[in-house]
Amino acid sequence: MPTVTVQPDGIEVPLEDGETILAGLFRNGYAYRIGCRRGGCAICKVDLLSGEVEYDHTVAENVLTAEERATGTCLSCRAVPVGDVTIALREEHLRRVSSLLAFYAMAAQGKGTPAASSAPNSG
Amino acid sequence: MSVLRMGYMHVRVTDMAEAKQHYGNTVGLYQTLEQDGKVYFKGWDEWDHHSVVLEEGGVGMVKCGFKVLDPGELDGIEARATRFGAVVERMSAGENAEVSDGIRVILPSTHVIEFYHSMTPVGLEVGTHNPDAFPRHLVGIGAPRLDHALIVAEDVGEIERFFKEVVDFYPTERLATSLDDDAHLIATWMTIGNTNHDIAILEGPNGKIHHFAFEMRGWDDILHAGDIFAMDDTPVDIGPTRHGITRGTTIYFFDPSGNRNETFAGGYQCFRDRPVVTWTPEAVGKGIFYHARELNERFMTVMT
C-alpha cells in the first residue's frame, strides 16, 4: 500500500490502495484546508514533490490546467497515488485533529494491535 | 418593470452521469430533456420546462436566466442595460431549448444573464385542478423549485447598481464595512418580489458562482435533506443551520463536480419600503452561520 509523506513537517501517512490523498489523510485523523471534495473548487491543491498520481475522475481544465499538472500541482481530493508520494501543503501545516482515528488507522495498518489500556481517550 | 424570478441556472459538470444522479435522484428534480450534450431538469412545484441545465465539460456557471411577464419588457431592459454599459445582444427563440427570444447581457463581472418572456409550459407535478399538497412519490430531497443564486464579483456595488437600475431589483440585506454612507459593500442580497433574494452578490473573483439554491418547504424538509445527503454521500459544506442574514434555514452541499448547492427555507416577507438590514464585519460569522457564529474556512474562498 502506498504512503504519502506530507511536507513541510515530513509526516508519513499510510493510504489504502485506490484511495485519494484527501480521503486517506482524513481517515488517518489529519486535516488541512479543503473545499468541495469533488474536484471543483481547487482549494485543496498541493505540490507533488515526488512520485506519481492518477485521477479517479475527470478533472476540469479550468480547475487544474495541463501546465499545472506538468509542473507538479496536484488536486488532492481526486489524486490517487501510484506508489509512494511526497507532497507539500501550500502555506499551511498538516493538522492532527483526531488522535483516536490516527491510533486506530495505525493499528489497522498492522503496526501493533492497540491494547485497551493504551487507547487514546479523545481526539 | 416586471421580472418574475430567476427561471434557470445553467452550469458545467465534469461527469454527466454522476451529475444526473445528483440532480435527479438526490435533489429530486425531474429530467425533462436531454439534447445536444445538455440535460434539463425542473422541480415538482415549477411549471415551466426547466430550471436547471447541465452541460458536460468543466465546472461553474455558464449563465442564468430571468423570466419577464411581458415580451414588451425586453425593449426597456435592452435600452437600460446598454445605457448602463453592459454588453447586450438579442437572442432568438430556440438558442436555448424550449426558451423564447430575449436579451442576453454580459455583466461587468463577466457573468452572462438572459431575460426571456416565455418557456414551454410543462405543468406542476400536482396539476392545477383540485391539486394535492405535494407529489406522493418524491425522490431524494424532493426540491420544489429553484430559488436564488449567489454570484461573485470584484465590484459588488456595480453589480447591485445594475440590478437596481436595469431591472428594478431592491436590496433586502447588505454586508458592508461600516454603517457609513461611503462604506465598502462586501455583499448584497436583492429581490424583485417578496422573498429575501432572487440574486445575491459577494465580493471575489469575477465570473464565479458561490452557490445556487433550491427552496424547501420548511425546517423539517431541510433536516430530511441532510439525512438524504448522508445516505448518498453528498459532501455537506455546512448545516443544517440558520443564516442570520435572511433568517433562512439552510444546508450548503456540493454536486459531484464541486458546484455548491443550497437547500433554503424560510426567510421573511420583503417589501420595497421595508428598511434594509446592514451587517458589518464583526458580526459576519453570526450573519452567515447564526448558530456556530463563526465562518468556516470555505465560505469566502470556495467557489466555482
Coordinates of C-alpha atoms in Angstrom, one line a residue, chain A residues 39 42 45 55 59-75 90:
Chain A
G39 CA -12.7 18.4 -7.8
A42 CA -9.3 23.9 -6.5
K45 CA -4.2 21.9 -4.5
Y55 CA -7.0 10.9 -11.2
V59 CA -10.7 16.9 -13.6
A60 CA -11.8 20.1 -15.4
E61 CA -9.1 22.0 -17.3
N62 CA -10.2 25.3 -15.6
V63 CA -9.6 23.7 -12.2
L64 CA -6.2 22.0 -13.0
T65 CA -4.5 23.2 -16.2
A66 CA -2.2 21.0 -18.2
E67 CA 0.6 23.3 -17.3
E68 CA -0.1 22.9 -13.6
R69 CA -0.1 19.1 -14.0
A70 CA 3.2 19.2 -15.8
T71 CA 4.8 21.3 -13.2
G72 CA 3.7 19.3 -10.2
T73 CA 0.5 20.8 -9.0
C74 CA -1.8 18.1 -7.6
L75 CA -5.5 18.3 -6.9
R90 CA 0.8 25.3 0.5

